[in-house]
Tab-separated table of C-alpha atoms in Angstrom:
chain	number	residue	atom	x	y	z
P	28	MET	CA	-23.065	-16.428	-0.758
P	29	ASP	CA	-23.744	-12.878	0.447
P	30	ASN	CA	-25.334	-10.103	-1.600
P	31	PRO	CA	-22.423	-8.213	-3.265
P	32	LYS	CA	-24.336	-4.931	-2.885
P	33	ASP	CA	-24.089	-5.287	0.910
P	34	LEU	CA	-20.307	-5.711	0.907
P	35	SER	CA	-17.620	-3.123	1.633
P	36	PRO	CA	-13.995	-3.373	0.367
P	37	LEU	CA	-11.142	-4.130	2.759
P	38	ALA	CA	-7.424	-3.359	2.645
P	39	LYS	CA	-4.719	-5.913	3.449
P	40	GLY	CA	-3.829	-3.860	6.500
P	41	ASP	CA	-7.291	-4.506	7.974
P	42	ILE	CA	-6.437	-8.201	8.380
P	43	GLU	CA	-3.896	-9.398	10.959
P	44	ILE	CA	-2.014	-12.567	10.023
P	45	GLY	CA	-2.428	-15.324	12.593
P	46	LYS	CA	-5.320	-13.628	14.404
P	47	ALA	CA	-8.904	-14.906	14.364
P	48	LEU	CA	-11.093	-12.855	12.030
P	49	PRO	CA	-13.869	-10.862	13.745
P	50	PHE	CA	-15.863	-11.005	10.478
P	51	ALA	CA	-16.289	-13.189	7.410
P	52	ILE	CA	-14.341	-12.363	4.232
P	53	PHE	CA	-15.982	-12.528	0.791
P	54	ASP	CA	-14.732	-12.002	-2.767
P	55	ARG	CA	-16.183	-9.419	-5.154
P	56	GLY	CA	-18.996	-11.741	-6.180
P	57	GLY	CA	-20.076	-12.388	-2.573
P	58	VAL	CA	-18.527	-15.877	-2.352
P	59	LEU	CA	-17.295	-16.718	1.159
P	60	LEU	CA	-13.496	-16.962	1.372
P	61	LEU	CA	-12.996	-17.265	5.143
P	62	ALA	CA	-15.582	-17.525	7.906
P	63	GLU	CA	-15.599	-15.463	11.100
P	64	GLY	CA	-13.190	-16.990	13.633
P	65	GLN	CA	-10.820	-18.399	11.024
P	66	ALA	CA	-7.367	-16.873	10.566
P	67	VAL	CA	-5.082	-15.954	7.683
P	68	THR	CA	-1.936	-17.953	8.393
P	69	SER	CA	0.639	-16.393	6.042
P	70	GLN	CA	1.415	-13.396	3.861
P	71	LYS	CA	1.157	-15.633	0.796
P	72	GLN	CA	-2.377	-16.638	1.739
P	73	LEU	CA	-3.292	-12.986	2.314
P	74	ASP	CA	-1.910	-12.036	-1.118
P	75	GLU	CA	-3.904	-14.840	-2.756
P	76	LEU	CA	-7.094	-13.693	-1.023
P	77	ALA	CA	-6.440	-10.072	-1.970
P	78	ALA	CA	-6.125	-11.087	-5.619
P	79	LYS	CA	-9.752	-12.304	-5.458
P	80	GLY	CA	-10.934	-9.137	-3.737
P	81	LEU	CA	-11.314	-8.589	-0.001
P	82	TYR	CA	-14.828	-7.665	1.173
P	83	HIS	CA	-16.850	-7.910	4.375
P	84	ASN	CA	-20.453	-7.215	5.350
P	85	PRO	CA	-20.557	-4.341	7.885
P	86	ARG	CA	-23.882	-5.600	9.264
P	87	TRP	CA	-22.183	-8.760	10.538
P	88	ALA	CA	-19.082	-6.998	11.839
P	89	THR	CA	-20.538	-4.555	14.360
P	90	LYS	CA	-17.677	-5.169	16.798
P	91	PHE	CA	-15.062	-4.382	14.190
P	92	VAL	CA	-14.286	-0.814	13.154
P	93	ILE	CA	-11.999	-0.145	10.201
P	94	GLN	CA	-9.571	2.567	11.152
P	95	PRO	CA	-8.694	4.810	8.206
P	96	GLY	CA	-5.081	5.180	7.236
P	97	LYS	CA	-3.858	1.741	8.345
P	98	GLN	CA	-3.691	0.037	4.977
P	99	GLN	CA	-0.293	-1.519	4.282
P	100	ILE	CA	1.314	-1.201	0.872
P	101	ASP	CA	4.443	-2.922	-0.332
P	102	SER	CA	6.870	0.003	-0.397
P	103	SER	CA	9.060	-1.731	-2.998
P	104	THR	CA	6.310	-1.562	-5.616
P	105	LEU	CA	4.043	1.274	-4.516
P	106	PRO	CA	6.097	3.913	-2.698
P	107	ARG	CA	4.012	6.353	-0.697
P	108	MET	CA	5.232	9.332	1.284
P	109	LEU	CA	3.622	10.756	4.393
P	110	PRO	CA	1.402	13.764	3.608
P	111	ALA	CA	2.900	17.057	4.684
P	112	LYS	CA	0.957	19.900	6.319
P	113	GLN	CA	2.029	22.593	3.920
P	114	SER	CA	0.474	25.600	2.291
P	115	PHE	CA	-2.736	25.529	0.287
P	116	GLU	CA	-2.165	24.989	-3.469
P	117	ASP	CA	1.461	24.079	-2.781
P	118	PRO	CA	3.144	22.197	-5.666
P	119	PHE	CA	5.914	21.213	-3.242
P	120	GLU	CA	3.667	19.072	-1.035
P	121	THR	CA	5.440	15.947	0.189
P	122	GLY	CA	4.511	12.936	-1.939
P	123	SER	CA	3.737	14.967	-5.066
P	124	GLN	CA	4.641	13.335	-8.369
P	125	LEU	CA	7.041	15.245	-10.602
P	126	LYS	CA	8.136	14.852	-14.192
P	127	MET	CA	11.886	15.501	-14.500
P	128	PHE	CA	13.396	16.546	-17.851
P	129	ALA	CA	16.942	17.185	-19.020
P	130	HIS	CA	17.312	20.972	-19.173
P	131	GLY	CA	15.895	22.377	-22.405
P	132	GLN	CA	14.324	19.074	-23.470
P	133	ALA	CA	10.663	18.083	-23.229
P	134	LYS	CA	10.871	14.413	-24.236
P	135	ASP	CA	11.458	11.200	-22.304
P	136	PRO	CA	10.736	12.524	-18.791
P	137	PHE	CA	11.729	10.698	-15.618
P	138	HIS	CA	9.006	10.263	-12.990
P	139	VAL	CA	10.131	11.067	-9.453
P	140	ARG	CA	8.486	11.791	-6.088
P	141	LEU	CA	8.984	14.768	-3.833
P	142	ILE	CA	10.301	13.415	-0.516
P	143	GLY	CA	10.254	16.741	1.291
P	144	SER	CA	11.244	20.378	1.174
P	145	ILE	CA	12.893	23.147	3.161
P	146	PRO	CA	10.885	26.212	2.073
P	147	LEU	CA	12.978	28.754	0.167
P	148	ALA	CA	16.072	26.527	0.569
P	149	ALA	CA	15.871	23.069	-1.060
P	150	ILE	CA	13.693	20.159	-2.161
P	151	VAL	CA	14.505	16.433	-1.913
P	152	ILE	CA	13.374	14.022	-4.628
P	153	THR	CA	13.800	10.347	-5.448
P	154	HIS	CA	16.621	9.637	-7.887
P	155	PRO	CA	15.486	9.331	-11.536
P	156	MET	CA	15.591	5.699	-12.669
P	157	ARG	CA	15.631	3.932	-16.039
P	158	ASP	CA	15.433	0.160	-16.467
P	159	GLY	CA	15.820	-0.229	-12.707
P	160	LYS	CA	19.101	1.737	-12.589
P	161	CYS	CA	19.950	5.255	-11.422
P	162	VAL	CA	20.349	7.766	-14.237
P	163	PHE	CA	23.715	9.553	-14.246
P	164	THR	CA	23.480	12.913	-12.493
P	165	LYS	CA	26.032	15.243	-10.973
P	166	GLU	CA	26.073	18.298	-8.761
P	167	GLY	CA	25.636	21.574	-10.630
P	168	GLN	CA	23.342	20.144	-13.334
P	169	VAL	CA	20.116	22.058	-14.027
P	170	TRP	CA	16.935	20.050	-14.625
P	171	ASP	CA	13.416	21.071	-15.606
P	172	PHE	CA	10.377	19.823	-13.677
P	173	GLN	CA	6.634	19.619	-14.199
P	174	ALA	CA	4.092	19.006	-11.429
P	175	THR	CA	0.311	18.698	-11.599
P	176	TYR	CA	-1.249	19.890	-8.363
P	177	GLY	CA	-4.686	21.130	-7.339
P	178	LEU	CA	-6.160	22.926	-10.325
P	179	SER	CA	-2.900	23.773	-12.065
P	180	ILE	CA	0.189	22.452	-13.788
P	181	TYR	CA	3.495	23.884	-12.536
P	182	ARG	CA	6.846	24.112	-14.357
P	183	PHE	CA	10.164	25.135	-12.847
P	184	SER	CA	13.931	24.694	-13.144
P	185	SER	CA	16.258	23.617	-10.344
P	186	MET	CA	19.949	22.797	-9.851
P	187	ILE	CA	21.336	19.630	-8.245
P	188	GLU	CA	23.029	20.489	-4.955
P	189	LYS	CA	23.775	16.953	-3.694
P	190	VAL	CA	23.449	13.401	-5.040
P	191	LEU	CA	22.880	10.726	-2.366
P	192	LEU	CA	23.143	7.070	-3.405
P	193	SER	CA	23.214	5.533	0.100
P	194	PRO	CA	21.278	4.327	2.003
P	195	HIS	CA	18.624	5.342	-0.554
P	196	PRO	CA	19.099	7.076	-3.944
P	197	LEU	CA	17.942	10.668	-3.410
P	198	ILE	CA	18.780	14.085	-4.866
P	199	VAL	CA	18.808	17.451	-3.090
P	200	MET	CA	17.712	20.194	-5.504
P	201	SER	CA	17.963	23.946	-5.050
P	202	TRP	CA	14.776	25.854	-4.313
P	203	PRO	CA	13.487	27.269	-7.634
P	204	HIS	CA	13.600	31.034	-7.949
P	205	GLU	CA	10.227	32.750	-8.452
P	206	THR	CA	11.196	33.752	-11.969
P	207	HIS	CA	11.743	30.055	-12.787
P	208	LEU	CA	8.291	28.940	-11.564
P	209	GLU	CA	5.201	29.177	-13.765
P	210	SER	CA	1.714	27.724	-13.455
P	211	GLN	CA	-1.296	27.208	-15.692
P	212	ALA	CA	-4.832	26.209	-14.668
P	213	ILE	CA	-5.827	22.936	-16.330
P	214	ARG	CA	-8.535	21.463	-14.058
P	215	ARG	CA	-12.011	22.354	-12.916
P	216	ALA	CA	-11.980	20.101	-9.825
P	217	ARG	CA	-9.383	20.013	-7.052
P	218	ARG	CA	-7.446	16.784	-6.552
P	219	VAL	CA	-5.827	15.496	-3.339
P	220	ASN	CA	-3.373	12.711	-2.517
P	221	CYS	CA	-4.746	9.705	-0.655
P	222	ASP	CA	-4.304	5.959	-0.039
P	223	LEU	CA	-7.683	4.303	-0.629
P	224	PRO	CA	-7.889	0.559	-1.389
P	225	ALA	CA	-10.049	-0.234	-4.400
P	226	SER	CA	-11.325	-3.234	-6.347
P	227	ILE	CA	-11.236	-3.129	-10.147
P	228	ARG	CA	-12.818	-5.253	-12.868
P	229	LEU	CA	-13.554	-4.787	-16.549
P	230	ALA	CA	-16.857	-3.010	-17.060
P	231	GLY	CA	-19.619	-5.298	-18.280
P	232	SER	CA	-17.979	-8.493	-17.021
P	233	LYS	CA	-19.851	-10.604	-14.501
P	234	SER	CA	-18.314	-11.557	-11.163
P	235	GLY	CA	-17.593	-15.060	-12.423
P	236	ASP	CA	-16.080	-14.010	-15.737
P	237	ALA	CA	-12.909	-12.397	-14.439
P	238	GLU	CA	-11.262	-12.075	-11.072
P	239	PRO	CA	-11.229	-8.516	-9.710
P	240	THR	CA	-7.905	-6.728	-9.344
P	241	THR	CA	-6.917	-4.791	-6.255
P	242	ALA	CA	-5.358	-1.336	-6.496
P	243	VAL	CA	-4.742	1.796	-4.453
P	244	ILE	CA	-6.188	5.209	-5.279
P	245	ASP	CA	-3.164	7.529	-5.191
P	246	ASN	CA	-5.115	10.752	-5.734
P	247	ILE	CA	-8.750	11.643	-6.307
P	248	SER	CA	-11.099	14.408	-7.432
P	249	THR	CA	-14.785	14.487	-8.297
P	250	GLY	CA	-13.716	14.033	-11.908
P	251	GLY	CA	-11.166	11.242	-11.707
P	252	VAL	CA	-8.647	9.084	-9.858
P	253	GLU	CA	-5.127	7.785	-10.318
P	254	LEU	CA	-4.713	4.089	-9.519
P	255	LEU	CA	-1.551	2.258	-8.487
P	256	PHE	CA	-1.503	-1.486	-9.215
P	257	ALA	CA	0.940	-3.727	-7.317
P	258	LYS	CA	1.518	-5.736	-10.494
P	259	ALA	CA	1.833	-5.016	-14.182
P	260	VAL	CA	-1.620	-4.388	-15.685
P	261	SER	CA	-2.296	-3.790	-19.367
P	262	LEU	CA	-5.091	-1.284	-20.088
P	263	LYS	CA	-5.772	0.817	-23.168
P	264	ILE	CA	-6.658	4.499	-23.339
P	265	GLY	CA	-10.438	4.737	-23.537
P	266	GLN	CA	-11.009	1.321	-21.941
P	267	THR	CA	-13.756	1.215	-19.305
P	268	ILE	CA	-13.446	-0.471	-15.925
P	269	SER	CA	-15.699	-0.780	-12.881
P	270	ILE	CA	-14.248	0.489	-9.610
P	271	ALA	CA	-15.387	0.049	-5.998
P	272	PHE	CA	-13.870	1.812	-3.003
P	273	GLN	CA	-14.828	3.087	0.419
P	274	ILE	CA	-14.648	6.609	1.847
P	275	ILE	CA	-14.909	7.289	5.580
P	276	LEU	CA	-16.296	10.643	6.718
P	277	ASP	CA	-16.901	11.320	10.417
P	278	ASP	CA	-16.825	7.564	11.178
P	279	ARG	CA	-19.490	6.885	8.539
P	280	LYS	CA	-18.593	4.615	5.634
P	281	TYR	CA	-19.674	5.263	2.056
P	282	VAL	CA	-19.117	2.726	-0.715
P	283	ILE	CA	-18.547	4.231	-4.150
P	284	GLU	CA	-19.175	1.951	-7.143
P	285	CYS	CA	-19.055	3.371	-10.648
P	286	ASP	CA	-17.477	3.058	-14.084
P	287	ALA	CA	-14.261	4.821	-15.071
P	288	ASP	CA	-12.452	5.364	-18.377
P	289	VAL	CA	-8.679	5.071	-18.803
P	290	VAL	CA	-7.369	8.511	-19.789
P	291	SER	CA	-3.623	8.292	-19.091
P	292	LYS	CA	-0.732	6.063	-18.106
P	293	PRO	CA	1.348	8.696	-16.370
P	294	ARG	CA	4.104	7.041	-14.316
P	295	ASP	CA	5.458	4.239	-12.132
P	296	SER	CA	4.653	1.651	-14.789
P	297	GLY	CA	7.009	-1.251	-15.297
P	298	PRO	CA	7.331	-5.016	-14.994
P	299	ALA	CA	6.377	-4.982	-11.292
P	300	SER	CA	3.707	-2.259	-11.093
P	301	SER	CA	1.367	-0.083	-13.130
P	302	SER	CA	-0.229	3.333	-12.776
P	303	TYR	CA	-3.172	4.746	-14.746
P	304	GLY	CA	-5.335	7.851	-14.688
P	305	PHE	CA	-9.114	7.384	-14.900
P	306	ALA	CA	-12.081	9.679	-15.512
P	307	LEU	CA	-15.024	8.753	-13.268
P	308	ARG	CA	-18.352	8.144	-14.993
P	309	SER	CA	-21.979	7.823	-13.933
P	310	LEU	CA	-21.519	9.202	-10.405
P	311	SER	CA	-24.806	9.688	-8.577
P	312	ASP	CA	-25.457	12.973	-6.787
P	313	GLU	CA	-24.729	11.269	-3.452
P	314	GLN	CA	-21.448	9.757	-4.691
P	315	PHE	CA	-20.355	13.120	-6.123
P	316	ALA	CA	-21.167	14.814	-2.801
P	317	VAL	CA	-19.216	12.218	-0.792
P	318	ILE	CA	-16.088	12.562	-2.956
P	319	HIS	CA	-16.394	16.352	-2.901
P	320	ALA	CA	-16.651	16.297	0.914
P	321	PHE	CA	-13.630	13.979	1.161
P	322	VAL	CA	-11.496	16.229	-1.063
P	323	SER	CA	-12.618	19.352	0.813
P	324	ASP	CA	-11.827	17.727	4.158
P	325	ARG	CA	-8.284	16.879	3.002
P	326	LEU	CA	-7.751	20.422	1.728
P	327	ILE	CA	-9.034	21.951	4.968
P	328	HIS	CA	-6.634	19.794	6.999
P	329	ARG	CA	-3.745	21.104	4.889
P	330	LEU	CA	-4.917	24.692	5.103
P	331	GLY	CA	-5.783	24.590	8.819
P	332	PRO	CA	-2.232	24.689	10.245
P	333	GLN	CA	-1.438	27.661	8.002
P	334	LEU	CA	-4.418	29.618	9.306
P	335	TYR	CA	-3.607	29.037	12.969
P	336	SER	CA	0.130	29.627	12.574
P	337	LYS	CA	-0.338	33.259	11.605
Protein backbone atom coordinates (compact mmCIF):
# COMPACT_ATOMS: atom_id res chain seq x y z
CA MET A 1 0.00 0.00 0.00
CA ASP A 2 1.27 3.47 -0.94
CA ASN A 3 0.59 6.68 0.97
CA PRO A 4 -2.58 8.20 -0.59
CA LYS A 5 -1.17 11.70 -0.03
CA ASP A 6 1.64 10.91 -2.49
CA LEU A 7 -0.72 9.84 -5.28
CA SER A 8 -1.91 11.83 -8.29
CA PRO A 9 -5.16 11.09 -10.22
CA LEU A 10 -5.06 9.60 -13.71
CA ALA A 11 -7.50 9.72 -16.62
CA LYS A 12 -8.49 6.67 -18.66
CA GLY A 13 -6.73 8.20 -21.63
CA ASP A 14 -3.40 8.02 -19.78
CA ILE A 15 -3.51 4.21 -19.94
CA GLU A 16 -3.06 2.32 -23.22
CA ILE A 17 -4.89 -1.01 -23.44
CA GLY A 18 -2.55 -3.91 -24.16
CA LYS A 19 0.63 -1.94 -23.42
CA ALA A 20 2.87 -2.56 -20.41
CA LEU A 21 2.37 0.07 -17.72
CA PRO A 22 5.39 2.33 -17.07
CA PHE A 23 4.10 2.88 -13.51
CA ALA A 24 2.03 1.13 -10.85
CA ILE A 25 -1.68 1.94 -10.53
CA PHE A 26 -3.33 2.43 -7.13
CA ASP A 27 -6.90 3.10 -5.98
CA ARG A 28 -7.92 6.13 -3.93
CA GLY A 29 -6.90 4.46 -0.69
CA GLY A 30 -3.39 3.63 -1.96
CA VAL A 31 -4.10 -0.08 -2.57
CA LEU A 32 -2.11 -1.49 -5.51
CA LEU A 33 -4.32 -2.41 -8.48
CA LEU A 34 -1.68 -3.19 -11.13
CA ALA A 35 2.10 -3.29 -10.82
CA GLU A 36 4.54 -1.60 -13.20
CA GLY A 37 5.04 -3.78 -16.28
CA GLN A 38 1.57 -5.30 -16.19
CA ALA A 39 -0.99 -4.35 -18.84
CA VAL A 40 -4.70 -3.55 -18.98
CA THR A 41 -6.06 -6.12 -21.41
CA SER A 42 -9.55 -4.80 -22.23
CA GLN A 43 -11.81 -1.76 -22.07
CA LYS A 44 -13.98 -3.59 -19.53
CA GLN A 45 -11.00 -4.06 -17.23
CA LEU A 46 -10.08 -0.38 -17.62
CA ASP A 47 -13.65 0.67 -16.74
CA GLU A 48 -13.60 -1.56 -13.65
CA LEU A 49 -10.28 -0.06 -12.53
CA ALA A 50 -11.53 3.47 -13.17
CA ALA A 51 -14.54 2.80 -10.95
CA LYS A 52 -12.11 2.22 -8.04
CA GLY A 53 -10.11 5.35 -8.85
CA LEU A 54 -6.98 5.56 -10.98
CA TYR A 55 -3.89 6.95 -9.22
CA HIS A 56 -0.12 6.72 -9.61
CA ASN A 57 2.88 7.92 -7.61
CA PRO A 58 4.84 10.49 -9.68
CA ARG A 59 8.03 9.69 -7.75
CA TRP A 60 8.04 6.16 -9.19
CA ALA A 61 7.07 7.21 -12.71
CA THR A 62 9.88 9.59 -13.65
CA LYS A 63 10.00 8.24 -17.21
CA PHE A 64 6.31 8.83 -17.74
CA VAL A 65 4.92 12.30 -18.41
CA ILE A 66 1.17 12.87 -18.46
CA GLN A 67 0.32 15.00 -21.44
CA PRO A 68 -2.59 17.36 -20.73
CA GLY A 69 -5.62 17.19 -22.96
CA LYS A 70 -5.43 13.50 -23.88
CA GLN A 71 -8.11 12.16 -21.58
CA GLN A 72 -10.74 10.12 -23.42
CA ILE A 73 -14.41 10.51 -22.60
CA ASP A 74 -17.26 8.41 -23.89
CA SER A 75 -18.91 10.86 -26.28
CA SER A 76 -22.26 9.05 -25.99
CA THR A 77 -22.58 9.97 -22.32
CA LEU A 78 -20.38 13.03 -21.84
CA PRO A 79 -20.32 15.06 -25.06
CA ARG A 80 -17.52 17.60 -25.20
CA MET A 81 -16.82 20.10 -27.95
CA LEU A 82 -13.43 21.44 -28.94
CA PRO A 83 -12.74 24.86 -27.37
CA ALA A 84 -12.92 27.71 -29.84
CA LYS A 85 -10.51 30.66 -29.94
CA GLN A 86 -13.12 33.36 -29.82
CA SER A 87 -13.50 36.75 -28.23
CA PHE A 88 -13.05 37.45 -24.54
CA GLU A 89 -16.32 37.21 -22.54
CA ASP A 90 -18.03 35.62 -25.54
CA PRO A 91 -21.28 33.79 -24.66
CA PHE A 92 -21.10 32.09 -28.07
CA GLU A 93 -17.92 30.15 -27.29
CA THR A 94 -17.99 26.66 -28.77
CA GLY A 95 -18.98 24.09 -26.14
CA SER A 96 -20.99 26.55 -24.03
CA GLN A 97 -24.08 25.14 -22.35
CA LEU A 98 -27.38 26.83 -23.17
CA LYS A 99 -30.85 26.63 -21.71
CA MET A 100 -33.46 26.65 -24.50
CA PHE A 101 -37.04 27.76 -23.79
CA ALA A 102 -40.19 27.90 -25.89
CA HIS A 103 -40.64 31.56 -26.84
CA GLY A 104 -42.31 33.52 -24.05
CA GLN A 105 -42.07 30.67 -21.53
CA ALA A 106 -39.56 30.31 -18.70
CA LYS A 107 -40.38 26.79 -17.49
CA ASP A 108 -39.15 23.34 -18.49
CA PRO A 109 -36.00 24.39 -20.38
CA PHE A 110 -34.10 22.09 -22.72
CA HIS A 111 -30.34 21.86 -22.19
CA VAL A 112 -28.31 22.08 -25.39
CA ARG A 113 -24.67 22.72 -26.37
CA LEU A 114 -23.31 25.31 -28.74
CA ILE A 115 -21.51 23.41 -31.52
CA GLY A 116 -20.16 26.48 -33.27
CA SER A 117 -20.97 29.88 -34.68
CA ILE A 118 -20.53 32.10 -37.72
CA PRO A 119 -20.21 35.56 -36.13
CA LEU A 120 -23.07 37.89 -37.06
CA ALA A 121 -24.64 35.13 -39.21
CA ALA A 122 -25.68 31.95 -37.36
CA ILE A 123 -25.10 29.60 -34.43
CA VAL A 124 -25.31 25.78 -34.46
CA ILE A 125 -26.66 23.90 -31.43
CA THR A 126 -27.46 20.32 -30.51
CA HIS A 127 -31.11 19.39 -31.01
CA PRO A 128 -33.24 19.67 -27.83
CA MET A 129 -34.09 16.22 -26.47
CA ARG A 130 -36.69 14.83 -24.07
CA ASP A 131 -36.80 11.22 -22.89
CA GLY A 132 -34.10 10.38 -25.43
CA LYS A 133 -36.11 11.72 -28.39
CA CYS A 134 -35.83 14.89 -30.47
CA VAL A 135 -38.34 17.58 -29.54
CA PHE A 136 -40.51 18.75 -32.45
CA THR A 137 -39.08 21.89 -34.03
CA LYS A 138 -39.56 23.57 -37.38
CA GLU A 139 -37.95 26.32 -39.39
CA GLY A 140 -39.22 29.80 -38.56
CA GLN A 141 -39.85 29.09 -34.86
CA VAL A 142 -38.42 31.59 -32.37
CA TRP A 143 -36.84 30.24 -29.18
CA ASP A 144 -35.43 31.95 -26.10
CA PHE A 145 -31.99 31.06 -24.73
CA GLN A 146 -30.04 31.56 -21.52
CA ALA A 147 -26.28 31.11 -21.18
CA THR A 148 -24.03 31.48 -18.14
CA TYR A 149 -20.57 32.58 -19.19
CA GLY A 150 -17.65 34.28 -17.46
CA LEU A 151 -19.10 36.61 -14.86
CA SER A 152 -22.52 37.06 -16.43
CA ILE A 153 -25.77 35.41 -17.45
CA TYR A 154 -26.90 36.11 -21.02
CA ARG A 155 -30.42 35.94 -22.49
CA PHE A 156 -31.35 36.21 -26.15
CA SER A 157 -33.93 35.15 -28.74
CA SER A 158 -33.18 33.40 -32.02
CA MET A 159 -35.08 31.90 -34.97
CA ILE A 160 -34.61 28.39 -36.38
CA GLU A 161 -33.13 28.59 -39.87
CA LYS A 162 -32.52 24.87 -40.51
CA VAL A 163 -33.27 21.59 -38.71
CA LEU A 164 -30.76 18.79 -39.39
CA LEU A 165 -31.63 15.27 -38.22
CA SER A 166 -28.91 13.38 -40.13
CA PRO A 167 -26.18 12.34 -39.59
CA HIS A 168 -26.54 14.06 -36.19
CA PRO A 169 -29.52 16.04 -34.81
CA LEU A 170 -28.48 19.70 -34.98
CA ILE A 171 -30.23 23.05 -35.41
CA VAL A 172 -28.95 26.15 -37.20
CA MET A 173 -30.22 29.29 -35.43
CA SER A 174 -30.13 32.87 -36.66
CA TRP A 175 -27.61 35.21 -35.07
CA PRO A 176 -29.43 37.17 -32.33
CA HIS A 177 -29.85 40.87 -32.98
CA GLU A 178 -28.17 43.19 -30.45
CA THR A 179 -31.55 44.37 -29.21
CA HIS A 180 -32.43 40.75 -28.38
CA LEU A 181 -29.28 40.12 -26.29
CA GLU A 182 -29.07 41.12 -22.63
CA SER A 183 -26.60 40.27 -19.87
CA GLN A 184 -26.45 40.53 -16.10
CA ALA A 185 -23.41 40.05 -13.84
CA ILE A 186 -23.99 37.20 -11.40
CA ARG A 187 -20.49 35.98 -10.45
CA ARG A 188 -17.44 37.34 -8.69
CA ALA A 189 -14.99 34.80 -10.17
CA ARG A 190 -14.46 33.97 -13.84
CA ARG A 191 -15.19 30.42 -14.97
CA VAL A 192 -13.67 28.54 -17.93
CA ASN A 193 -14.49 25.30 -19.74
CA CYS A 194 -12.10 22.40 -19.25
CA ASP A 195 -11.79 18.59 -19.21
CA LEU A 196 -10.09 17.62 -15.94
CA PRO A 197 -10.45 14.07 -14.56
CA ALA A 198 -11.43 13.98 -10.90
CA SER A 199 -12.06 11.47 -8.12
CA ILE A 200 -15.08 11.96 -5.87
CA ARG A 201 -16.15 10.44 -2.55
CA LEU A 202 -18.57 11.41 0.19
CA ALA A 203 -16.95 13.78 2.65
CA GLY A 204 -16.11 12.15 5.97
CA SER A 205 -16.07 8.60 4.59
CA LYS A 206 -12.88 6.59 4.88
CA SER A 207 -11.21 5.04 1.84
CA GLY A 208 -12.55 1.62 2.77
CA ASP A 209 -16.11 2.74 3.46
CA ALA A 210 -17.13 3.63 -0.08
CA GLU A 211 -15.55 3.30 -3.47
CA PRO A 212 -14.60 6.64 -5.06
CA THR A 213 -16.45 7.77 -8.17
CA THR A 214 -14.71 9.17 -11.22
CA ALA A 215 -15.97 12.31 -12.95
CA VAL A 216 -14.85 15.06 -15.31
CA ILE A 217 -14.68 18.74 -14.39
CA ASP A 218 -16.56 20.47 -17.21
CA ASN A 219 -15.85 24.02 -16.04
CA ILE A 220 -14.05 25.59 -13.10
CA SER A 221 -13.53 28.82 -11.18
CA THR A 222 -11.90 29.63 -7.86
CA GLY A 223 -15.37 29.38 -6.35
CA GLY A 224 -16.73 26.18 -7.85
CA VAL A 225 -16.81 23.44 -10.47
CA GLU A 226 -19.34 21.61 -12.60
CA LEU A 227 -18.87 17.83 -12.66
CA LEU A 228 -20.00 15.38 -15.34
CA PHE A 229 -20.50 11.78 -14.17
CA ALA A 230 -20.49 8.96 -16.75
CA LYS A 231 -23.27 7.23 -14.82
CA ALA A 232 -26.36 8.27 -12.93
CA VAL A 233 -25.39 9.64 -9.50
CA SER A 234 -27.85 10.73 -6.83
CA LEU A 235 -26.73 13.75 -4.77
CA LYS A 236 -28.76 16.25 -2.77
CA ILE A 237 -28.43 20.03 -2.73
CA GLY A 238 -26.23 20.94 0.22
CA GLN A 239 -24.53 17.52 0.35
CA THR A 240 -20.76 17.62 0.83
CA ILE A 241 -18.27 15.56 -1.15
CA SER A 242 -14.48 15.32 -1.26
CA ILE A 243 -12.88 15.97 -4.64
CA ALA A 244 -9.34 15.35 -5.91
CA PHE A 245 -8.00 16.50 -9.27
CA GLN A 246 -4.77 17.56 -10.91
CA ILE A 247 -3.86 20.82 -12.64
CA ILE A 248 -0.81 21.14 -14.89
CA LEU A 249 0.86 24.54 -15.21
CA ASP A 250 4.10 24.92 -17.17
CA ASP A 251 4.74 21.15 -16.95
CA ARG A 252 4.38 21.23 -13.15
CA LYS A 253 1.61 19.15 -11.58
CA TYR A 254 -0.52 20.35 -8.68
CA VAL A 255 -2.96 18.07 -6.88
CA ILE A 256 -6.03 19.80 -5.49
CA GLU A 257 -7.91 17.99 -2.71
CA CYS A 258 -10.75 19.73 -0.92
CA ASP A 259 -14.41 19.52 0.07
CA ALA A 260 -17.24 20.79 -2.12
CA ASP A 261 -20.96 21.36 -1.57
CA VAL A 262 -23.65 20.46 -4.11
CA VAL A 263 -25.33 23.70 -5.19
CA SER A 264 -27.13 22.77 -8.42
CA LYS A 265 -28.11 19.98 -10.78
CA PRO A 266 -28.13 22.01 -13.97
CA ARG A 267 -28.21 19.70 -17.00
CA ASP A 268 -27.28 16.49 -18.81
CA SER A 269 -28.78 14.37 -16.04
CA GLY A 270 -30.57 11.18 -16.93
CA PRO A 271 -30.43 7.40 -16.60
CA ALA A 272 -26.95 7.21 -18.17
CA SER A 273 -25.20 10.32 -16.81
CA SER A 274 -25.38 13.07 -14.21
CA SER A 275 -24.20 16.66 -13.91
CA TYR A 276 -23.93 18.76 -10.74
CA GLY A 277 -22.61 22.17 -9.75
CA PHE A 278 -20.40 22.39 -6.66
CA ALA A 279 -19.08 25.21 -4.49
CA LEU A 280 -15.46 24.58 -3.45
CA ARG A 281 -14.71 24.74 0.27
CA SER A 282 -11.60 24.95 2.44
CA LEU A 283 -9.18 25.85 -0.37
CA SER A 284 -5.71 26.70 0.90
CA ASP A 285 -3.99 29.84 -0.37
CA GLU A 286 -1.81 27.69 -2.64
CA GLN A 287 -4.78 25.77 -4.07
CA PHE A 288 -6.68 29.03 -4.69
CA ALA A 289 -3.62 30.48 -6.47
CA VAL A 290 -3.21 27.39 -8.67
CA ILE A 291 -6.86 27.41 -9.78
CA HIS A 292 -6.73 31.17 -10.34
CA ALA A 293 -3.60 30.75 -12.49
CA PHE A 294 -5.23 27.93 -14.48
CA VAL A 295 -8.36 30.00 -15.18
CA SER A 296 -6.28 33.06 -16.11
CA ASP A 297 -4.13 30.98 -18.45
CA ARG A 298 -7.23 29.65 -20.26
CA LEU A 299 -8.65 33.16 -20.59
CA ILE A 300 -5.36 34.54 -21.93
CA HIS A 301 -5.22 31.80 -24.57
CA ARG A 302 -8.71 32.80 -25.73
CA LEU A 303 -7.91 36.50 -25.69
CA GLY A 304 -4.47 36.16 -27.31
CA PRO A 305 -5.58 35.49 -30.91
CA GLN A 306 -7.91 38.49 -30.72
CA LEU A 307 -5.08 40.79 -29.66
CA TYR A 308 -2.72 39.70 -32.42
CA SER A 309 -5.38 39.67 -35.13
CA LYS A 310 -5.94 43.41 -34.91
